[in-house]
Amino acid sequence: MGSRVLVIGGTGFVGSHLVAASVDRGHDATVFSRGRRPITPEVASIVGDRRRPGPATRADLETGWDTVIDTCAHTAVDMDVSQSIPATRYLLLSTCGVYQAAGLSRIADESVPANTHGVARGKVQCERRVALLPAQSLVVRLGAVTGPDDPSGRAAYWIDRALRGTGVLVPARPDQPVQLVDVRDVAGFLAAMVDSEHTDVVNVAGPITLFAEFIDLIRAAGHGESEFDWAPEQFVLARGVRPWQEVPLWLPTDHPFRAHLRTGTDRAAQAGFVARPLAVTIADLTSWHRDHRCWHPYWLGLDREQALLQAIGGS
Ligand SMILES: NC(=O)c1ccc[n+]([C@@H]2O[C@H](COP(=O)([O-])OP(=O)(O)OC[C@H]3O[C@@H](n4cnc5c(N)ncnc54)[C@H](OP(=O)(O)O)[C@@H]3O)[C@@H](O)[C@H]2O)c1
């Protein structure tokens, strides 16, 4: 019998790949979620809300686990339930977003102090709470994750553009860093960490790539159906286009979030983490995208994009 693993939130993007990897590795996996998304019938499940667990849910959680993998702790209150789940190991998914104020002069490894403000504040609180649990804990700080099923639309934005056969506005500088990790590599690493003795904190992020290389991969995946036009960053900013939201993955020069796309992963590599080449991830995501074409309302609209391209051409 494999390790008894409880995956809190095992039906989300990372969680569903993680559950599949855990089953492949022979773990005896149980999912704990609110049941708002489908739960794979291959594994046992506990349906409940971690913020309001009733007595029956608590009783199910208290049966004891070799390892808990927590994929949905966002603020300190989320960790209240964790105190009553007996486990030998506890893996907490956090974010490399804790390095957002780290500065741009160095690659952010685990020795860089975590932010205690902004969007990462809640994650840092969870990291502090997990260290107080009796279980042996490992905090896994994830970089931007993508791959099949990615609901974020970050890489899908560019793939969608590549397949549209239109002009594509690229406001990023060619030397902007991009760091994307494949969800399947994250899942395999987490499943392997169940049986390891690694503790403390580890960054799990993809290979650091330049935007120019990223665009080359996107173009190749789209078989040259679209034409990509590099646009001056200031020109696009001055017209009110919002980096990261409207144009995913674009972070202007000196934007503090850039630290989060230049994260060091030596510790993860020493623990056995291997990131597949970004070209493979993009190719697989493109195949997935062809079957699951998606569009996000916050993306830069096509008409506005074409108007900007015309303005640049005429400027
Ligand atoms: N995706 C990324 O690029 C990225 C980057 C850095 C860090 N991370 C971290 O990685 C983790 C996983 O991210 P994800 O994108 O896979 O998340 P996700 O798709 O939103 O999945 C969340 C999971 O948690 C469950 N859940 C949510 N609230 C719950 C509650 N109150 N009680 C019980 N279950 C609950 C959800 O199922 P129900 O809705 O059915 O309850 C679902 O299974 C998160 O901690 C995130 O901060 C992700």
Short mmCIF file of C-alpha atoms and ligand atoms in Angstrom, two decimals:
data_model
loop_
_atom_site.label_atom_id
_atom_site.label_comp_id
_atom_site.label_asym_id
_atom_site.label_seq_id
_atom_site.Cartn_x
_atom_site.Cartn_y
_atom_site.Cartn_z
CA MET A 1 0.00 0.00 0.00
CA GLY A 2 1.36 3.46 -0.91
CA SER A 3 1.47 6.47 1.37
CA ARG A 4 -1.88 7.83 2.56
CA VAL A 5 -2.01 11.27 0.97
CA LEU A 6 -4.66 13.92 1.57
CA VAL A 7 -4.78 16.55 -1.18
CA ILE A 8 -6.62 19.63 0.04
CA GLY A 9 -8.10 21.10 -3.12
CA GLY A 10 -7.25 18.18 -5.41
CA THR A 11 -9.72 19.20 -8.12
CA GLY A 12 -8.16 22.49 -9.30
CA PHE A 13 -5.60 23.10 -12.01
CA VAL A 14 -2.49 21.97 -10.11
CA GLY A 15 -4.45 19.67 -7.80
CA SER A 16 -5.99 17.50 -10.51
CA HIS A 17 -2.59 16.93 -12.17
CA LEU A 18 -1.14 16.26 -8.72
CA VAL A 19 -3.78 13.65 -7.92
CA ALA A 20 -3.07 11.91 -11.24
CA ALA A 21 0.69 11.94 -10.51
CA SER A 22 0.08 10.62 -6.98
CA VAL A 23 -2.02 7.74 -8.29
CA ASP A 24 0.70 6.97 -10.88
CA ARG A 25 3.24 6.88 -8.07
CA GLY A 26 1.14 4.38 -6.12
CA HIS A 27 -0.05 6.70 -3.37
CA ASP A 28 -3.39 6.11 -1.72
CA ALA A 29 -4.81 9.58 -2.46
CA THR A 30 -7.89 11.27 -1.00
CA VAL A 31 -9.19 14.62 -2.21
CA PHE A 32 -10.71 17.22 0.14
CA SER A 33 -12.66 19.97 -1.63
CA ARG A 34 -16.02 21.73 -1.54
CA GLY A 35 -17.17 19.61 -4.46
CA ARG A 36 -17.71 22.56 -6.81
CA ARG A 37 -15.56 20.91 -9.50
CA PRO A 38 -15.65 17.28 -10.59
CA ILE A 39 -13.75 14.83 -8.40
CA THR A 40 -12.00 12.01 -10.21
CA PRO A 41 -13.71 8.70 -9.35
CA GLU A 42 -10.27 7.04 -9.12
CA VAL A 43 -9.72 8.44 -5.62
CA ALA A 44 -11.55 8.73 -2.32
CA SER A 45 -12.99 12.11 -1.44
CA ILE A 46 -14.02 14.24 1.51
CA VAL A 47 -16.44 17.01 0.60
CA GLY A 48 -16.41 20.08 2.82
CA ASP A 49 -15.23 23.64 3.22
CA ARG A 50 -11.87 24.03 4.98
CA ARG A 51 -13.09 27.34 6.42
CA ARG A 52 -16.28 25.81 7.84
CA PRO A 53 -15.68 22.10 8.36
CA GLY A 54 -18.64 20.39 10.03
CA PRO A 55 -18.24 17.56 12.55
CA ALA A 56 -18.46 14.81 9.89
CA THR A 57 -15.78 16.48 7.75
CA ARG A 58 -13.56 16.94 10.78
CA ALA A 59 -13.96 13.28 11.70
CA ASP A 60 -12.94 12.23 8.16
CA LEU A 61 -9.93 14.55 8.21
CA GLU A 62 -8.81 13.35 11.63
CA THR A 63 -8.31 9.74 10.52
CA GLY A 64 -4.58 10.46 10.02
CA TRP A 65 -2.36 10.77 6.94
CA ASP A 66 1.21 10.14 5.93
CA THR A 67 1.25 13.39 3.95
CA VAL A 68 -1.08 16.34 3.43
CA ILE A 69 -0.58 18.37 0.25
CA ASP A 70 -2.33 21.71 0.65
CA THR A 71 -3.12 23.41 -2.65
CA CYS A 72 -5.59 26.05 -1.47
CA ALA A 73 -4.34 27.88 1.62
CA HIS A 74 -4.41 31.61 0.90
CA THR A 75 -4.78 33.35 4.26
CA ALA A 76 -3.99 32.50 7.88
CA VAL A 77 -7.58 31.44 8.60
CA ASP A 78 -7.25 28.67 6.00
CA MET A 79 -4.66 27.04 8.23
CA ASP A 80 -7.03 26.67 11.22
CA VAL A 81 -8.28 23.31 9.95
CA SER A 82 -4.71 22.14 9.29
CA GLN A 83 -4.04 22.05 13.02
CA SER A 84 -6.58 19.28 13.48
CA ILE A 85 -5.37 17.06 10.62
CA PRO A 86 -2.86 14.54 11.98
CA ALA A 87 -0.04 13.97 9.48
CA THR A 88 3.62 13.05 9.35
CA ARG A 89 4.40 15.45 6.49
CA TYR A 90 2.69 18.62 5.28
CA LEU A 91 3.45 20.14 1.87
CA LEU A 92 2.09 23.67 1.43
CA LEU A 93 1.77 25.27 -2.00
CA SER A 94 2.87 28.87 -1.83
CA THR A 95 4.00 31.29 -4.52
CA CYS A 96 7.16 32.89 -5.90
CA GLY A 97 5.01 36.03 -5.76
CA VAL A 98 6.54 36.43 -2.28
CA TYR A 99 9.64 37.72 -4.11
CA GLN A 100 7.80 40.50 -5.90
CA ALA A 101 9.66 43.20 -3.99
CA ALA A 102 12.98 41.39 -4.10
CA GLY A 103 14.56 43.79 -6.56
CA LEU A 104 15.80 43.02 -10.02
CA SER A 105 19.52 42.84 -9.45
CA ARG A 106 19.67 39.13 -8.62
CA ILE A 107 17.88 35.88 -9.19
CA ALA A 108 15.50 35.30 -6.25
CA ASP A 109 16.46 32.13 -4.42
CA GLU A 110 14.96 30.91 -1.14
CA SER A 111 17.32 33.11 0.92
CA VAL A 112 15.62 36.29 -0.36
CA PRO A 113 13.21 37.56 2.34
CA ALA A 114 9.53 37.09 1.50
CA ASN A 115 7.21 40.11 1.11
CA THR A 116 4.81 40.62 3.93
CA HIS A 117 2.57 42.97 1.93
CA GLY A 118 0.57 42.86 -1.29
CA VAL A 119 -0.99 39.74 -2.74
CA ALA A 120 1.63 37.48 -1.19
CA ARG A 121 0.84 38.58 2.38
CA GLY A 122 -1.69 35.82 3.00
CA LYS A 123 0.66 33.19 1.61
CA VAL A 124 3.43 34.31 3.95
CA GLN A 125 1.00 33.99 6.87
CA CYS A 126 0.21 30.42 5.77
CA GLU A 127 3.93 29.65 5.47
CA ARG A 128 4.41 30.82 9.06
CA ARG A 129 1.49 28.74 10.29
CA VAL A 130 2.68 25.57 8.57
CA ALA A 131 6.05 25.83 10.31
CA LEU A 132 4.21 25.64 13.66
CA LEU A 133 2.45 22.36 12.87
CA PRO A 134 3.77 19.18 14.50
CA ALA A 135 4.17 17.65 11.01
CA GLN A 136 7.45 17.88 9.10
CA SER A 137 6.73 20.68 6.61
CA LEU A 138 7.88 21.69 3.15
CA VAL A 139 6.75 24.97 1.58
CA VAL A 140 6.75 24.74 -2.21
CA ARG A 141 6.78 28.21 -3.76
CA LEU A 142 5.47 27.94 -7.29
CA GLY A 143 6.35 30.19 -10.19
CA ALA A 144 3.77 30.88 -12.91
CA VAL A 145 2.33 27.50 -13.87
CA THR A 146 0.96 26.56 -17.27
CA GLY A 147 0.25 23.48 -19.37
CA PRO A 148 -2.87 21.57 -20.41
CA ASP A 149 -5.99 22.77 -18.51
CA ASP A 150 -4.37 26.09 -17.50
CA PRO A 151 -7.35 28.32 -16.61
CA SER A 152 -5.24 31.49 -16.20
CA GLY A 153 -5.10 32.32 -19.91
CA ARG A 154 -1.54 33.62 -19.54
CA ALA A 155 0.17 31.48 -22.15
CA ALA A 156 -3.15 30.81 -23.92
CA TYR A 157 -3.36 34.53 -24.81
CA TRP A 158 -0.25 34.22 -26.94
CA ILE A 159 -1.25 30.89 -28.44
CA ASP A 160 -4.66 32.29 -29.31
CA ARG A 161 -2.94 35.20 -31.08
CA ALA A 162 -0.54 32.83 -32.86
CA LEU A 163 -3.46 30.83 -34.27
CA ARG A 164 -5.62 33.81 -35.28
CA GLY A 165 -3.72 34.80 -38.37
CA THR A 166 -3.71 38.50 -37.45
CA GLY A 167 -1.05 41.03 -36.55
CA VAL A 168 -0.01 40.59 -32.92
CA LEU A 169 1.13 43.45 -30.68
CA VAL A 170 4.14 42.55 -28.51
CA PRO A 171 4.74 45.43 -26.08
CA ALA A 172 7.32 43.55 -24.01
CA ARG A 173 11.00 44.13 -24.51
CA PRO A 174 12.74 41.17 -26.16
CA ASP A 175 15.03 40.80 -23.12
CA GLN A 176 12.19 40.64 -20.56
CA PRO A 177 12.43 37.42 -18.53
CA VAL A 178 9.61 34.88 -18.74
CA GLN A 179 9.48 31.88 -16.42
CA LEU A 180 6.73 29.31 -16.85
CA VAL A 181 6.65 25.88 -15.26
CA ASP A 182 4.75 22.94 -16.68
CA VAL A 183 1.96 21.75 -14.38
CA ARG A 184 2.93 18.13 -15.09
CA ASP A 185 6.47 18.76 -13.78
CA VAL A 186 5.06 20.45 -10.67
CA ALA A 187 2.70 17.53 -10.08
CA GLY A 188 5.42 14.90 -10.51
CA PHE A 189 7.74 16.75 -8.14
CA LEU A 190 5.06 17.13 -5.45
CA ALA A 191 4.13 13.46 -5.69
CA ALA A 192 7.83 12.58 -5.29
CA MET A 193 8.16 14.90 -2.26
CA VAL A 194 5.59 12.75 -0.41
CA ASP A 195 8.25 10.07 0.05
CA SER A 196 11.17 12.41 0.68
CA GLU A 197 12.54 14.05 3.80
CA HIS A 198 13.02 17.50 2.28
CA THR A 199 11.84 20.28 4.57
CA ASP A 200 11.91 24.09 4.78
CA VAL A 201 11.23 26.02 1.53
CA VAL A 202 11.81 25.23 -2.13
CA ASN A 203 11.12 27.25 -5.29
CA VAL A 204 9.61 25.31 -8.17
CA ALA A 205 9.64 27.32 -11.37
CA GLY A 206 10.41 26.81 -15.03
CA PRO A 207 13.47 27.64 -17.07
CA ILE A 208 14.18 31.38 -17.31
CA THR A 209 13.59 32.44 -20.90
CA LEU A 210 13.68 35.78 -22.69
CA PHE A 211 10.50 37.17 -24.21
CA ALA A 212 12.09 36.99 -27.67
CA GLU A 213 12.65 33.23 -27.23
CA PHE A 214 9.15 32.80 -25.84
CA ILE A 215 7.64 34.55 -28.88
CA ASP A 216 9.75 32.39 -31.22
CA LEU A 217 8.28 29.27 -29.59
CA ILE A 218 4.76 30.67 -29.80
CA ARG A 219 5.22 31.53 -33.49
CA ALA A 220 6.59 28.07 -34.21
CA ALA A 221 3.63 26.46 -32.43
CA GLY A 222 1.22 28.58 -34.49
CA HIS A 223 2.99 27.62 -37.74
CA GLY A 224 3.47 31.27 -38.70
CA GLU A 225 -0.23 32.02 -39.13
CA SER A 226 0.16 35.42 -37.41
CA GLU A 227 2.68 38.22 -37.68
CA PHE A 228 4.20 39.41 -34.39
CA ASP A 229 5.13 43.10 -34.16
CA TRP A 230 7.37 44.37 -31.39
CA ALA A 231 5.96 47.64 -30.10
CA PRO A 232 7.70 50.31 -27.99
CA GLU A 233 6.78 49.69 -24.37
CA GLN A 234 6.23 53.39 -23.56
CA PHE A 235 3.98 53.89 -26.59
CA VAL A 236 1.66 51.09 -25.44
CA LEU A 237 1.76 52.11 -21.75
CA ALA A 238 0.88 55.70 -22.70
CA ARG A 239 -2.29 54.38 -24.39
CA GLY A 240 -3.49 52.80 -21.17
CA VAL A 241 -2.87 49.13 -21.95
CA ARG A 242 -2.45 47.26 -18.68
CA PRO A 243 0.56 44.94 -18.46
CA TRP A 244 0.02 41.41 -17.10
CA GLN A 245 -3.81 41.72 -17.14
CA GLU A 246 -4.63 42.85 -20.69
CA VAL A 247 -1.40 41.54 -22.16
CA PRO A 248 -0.49 38.50 -20.06
CA LEU A 249 3.14 37.90 -19.10
CA TRP A 250 4.18 41.42 -20.17
CA LEU A 251 5.91 43.28 -17.34
CA PRO A 252 7.48 46.62 -18.23
CA THR A 253 11.10 47.38 -17.41
CA ASP A 254 11.65 47.93 -13.67
CA HIS A 255 8.25 46.47 -12.75
CA PRO A 256 8.75 44.86 -9.31
CA PHE A 257 6.81 41.73 -10.35
CA ARG A 258 9.71 40.89 -12.65
CA ALA A 259 11.59 39.40 -9.69
CA HIS A 260 8.91 36.73 -9.60
CA LEU A 261 9.83 35.70 -13.17
CA ARG A 262 13.52 35.29 -12.30
CA THR A 263 13.41 32.73 -9.54
CA GLY A 264 16.27 30.41 -8.67
CA THR A 265 15.50 26.70 -8.62
CA ASP A 266 18.83 25.11 -7.62
CA ARG A 267 17.35 23.72 -4.41
CA ALA A 268 14.50 22.07 -6.31
CA ALA A 269 16.97 20.58 -8.81
CA GLN A 270 18.97 19.11 -5.92
CA ALA A 271 15.73 17.56 -4.66
CA GLY A 272 15.12 15.96 -8.07
CA PHE A 273 13.01 18.55 -9.87
CA VAL A 274 13.38 18.50 -13.66
CA ALA A 275 11.62 21.07 -15.85
CA ARG A 276 10.82 19.96 -19.38
CA PRO A 277 11.83 22.40 -22.16
CA LEU A 278 9.40 25.29 -22.62
CA ALA A 279 9.11 24.29 -26.29
CA VAL A 280 7.46 21.01 -25.24
CA THR A 281 5.05 22.78 -22.87
CA ILE A 282 4.07 25.32 -25.56
CA ALA A 283 3.60 22.62 -28.20
CA ASP A 284 1.38 20.55 -25.87
CA LEU A 285 -0.55 23.62 -24.75
CA THR A 286 -1.12 24.58 -28.38
CA SER A 287 -2.58 21.13 -29.11
CA TRP A 288 -4.78 21.46 -26.03
CA HIS A 289 -5.79 24.99 -27.05
CA ARG A 290 -6.86 23.85 -30.52
CA ASP A 291 -9.44 21.58 -28.83
CA HIS A 292 -10.37 23.91 -25.95
CA ARG A 293 -10.22 27.32 -27.57
CA CYS A 294 -10.63 29.86 -24.77
CA TRP A 295 -11.04 33.59 -24.54
CA HIS A 296 -10.80 35.77 -21.44
CA PRO A 297 -12.76 39.03 -21.10
CA TYR A 298 -9.78 40.85 -19.58
CA TRP A 299 -7.55 40.19 -22.62
CA LEU A 300 -6.74 43.14 -24.89
CA GLY A 301 -9.56 43.26 -27.45
CA LEU A 302 -8.68 42.43 -31.04
CA ASP A 303 -10.04 45.75 -32.43
CA ARG A 304 -8.01 47.77 -29.96
CA GLU A 305 -4.93 45.70 -30.69
CA GLN A 306 -5.27 46.24 -34.44
CA ALA A 307 -5.81 50.01 -33.89
CA LEU A 308 -2.63 50.16 -31.82
CA LEU A 309 -0.69 48.28 -34.51
CA GLN A 310 -1.95 50.74 -37.13
CA ALA A 311 -1.01 53.69 -34.93
CA ILE A 312 2.51 52.31 -34.52
CA GLY A 313 2.77 51.72 -38.27
CA GLY A 314 1.73 55.28 -38.93
CA SER A 315 3.77 56.92 -36.17
N1 LIG B 1 -1.57 28.48 -11.01
C1 LIG B 1 -0.45 29.20 -10.83
O1 LIG B 1 0.16 29.76 -11.78
C2 LIG B 1 0.12 29.32 -9.44
C3 LIG B 1 1.28 30.10 -9.25
C4 LIG B 1 1.80 30.22 -7.96
C5 LIG B 1 1.18 29.58 -6.90
N2 LIG B 1 0.05 28.84 -7.11
C6 LIG B 1 -0.60 28.19 -5.96
O2 LIG B 1 -0.85 26.83 -6.28
C7 LIG B 1 -2.04 26.41 -5.62
C8 LIG B 1 -2.96 25.73 -6.62
O3 LIG B 1 -3.35 26.67 -7.59
P1 LIG B 1 -4.47 26.30 -8.65
O4 LIG B 1 -4.35 27.31 -9.74
O5 LIG B 1 -4.39 24.85 -8.98
O6 LIG B 1 -5.82 26.56 -7.80
P2 LIG B 1 -7.32 26.25 -8.23
O7 LIG B 1 -7.40 25.75 -9.62
O8 LIG B 1 -8.11 27.48 -7.87
O9 LIG B 1 -7.77 25.05 -7.25
C9 LIG B 1 -8.24 25.28 -5.96
C10 LIG B 1 -8.67 23.96 -5.34
O10 LIG B 1 -9.00 24.15 -3.98
C11 LIG B 1 -10.34 23.75 -3.71
N3 LIG B 1 -10.86 24.69 -2.70
C12 LIG B 1 -10.94 26.04 -2.83
N4 LIG B 1 -11.43 26.58 -1.69
C13 LIG B 1 -11.66 25.55 -0.85
C14 LIG B 1 -12.17 25.47 0.48
N5 LIG B 1 -12.55 26.57 1.16
N6 LIG B 1 -12.25 24.26 1.08
C15 LIG B 1 -11.89 23.13 0.41
N7 LIG B 1 -11.39 23.15 -0.87
C16 LIG B 1 -11.30 24.34 -1.48
C17 LIG B 1 -11.03 23.82 -5.07
O11 LIG B 1 -12.13 22.93 -5.22
P3 LIG B 1 -13.64 23.41 -4.86
O12 LIG B 1 -13.82 24.74 -5.56
O13 LIG B 1 -14.51 22.32 -5.40
O14 LIG B 1 -13.68 23.53 -3.39
C18 LIG B 1 -9.89 23.33 -5.97
O15 LIG B 1 -9.79 21.92 -5.89
C19 LIG B 1 -2.64 27.65 -4.95
O16 LIG B 1 -2.28 27.63 -3.59
C20 LIG B 1 -1.97 28.80 -5.66
O17 LIG B 1 -1.83 29.94 -4.83
C21 LIG B 1 -0.50 28.70 -8.36
#
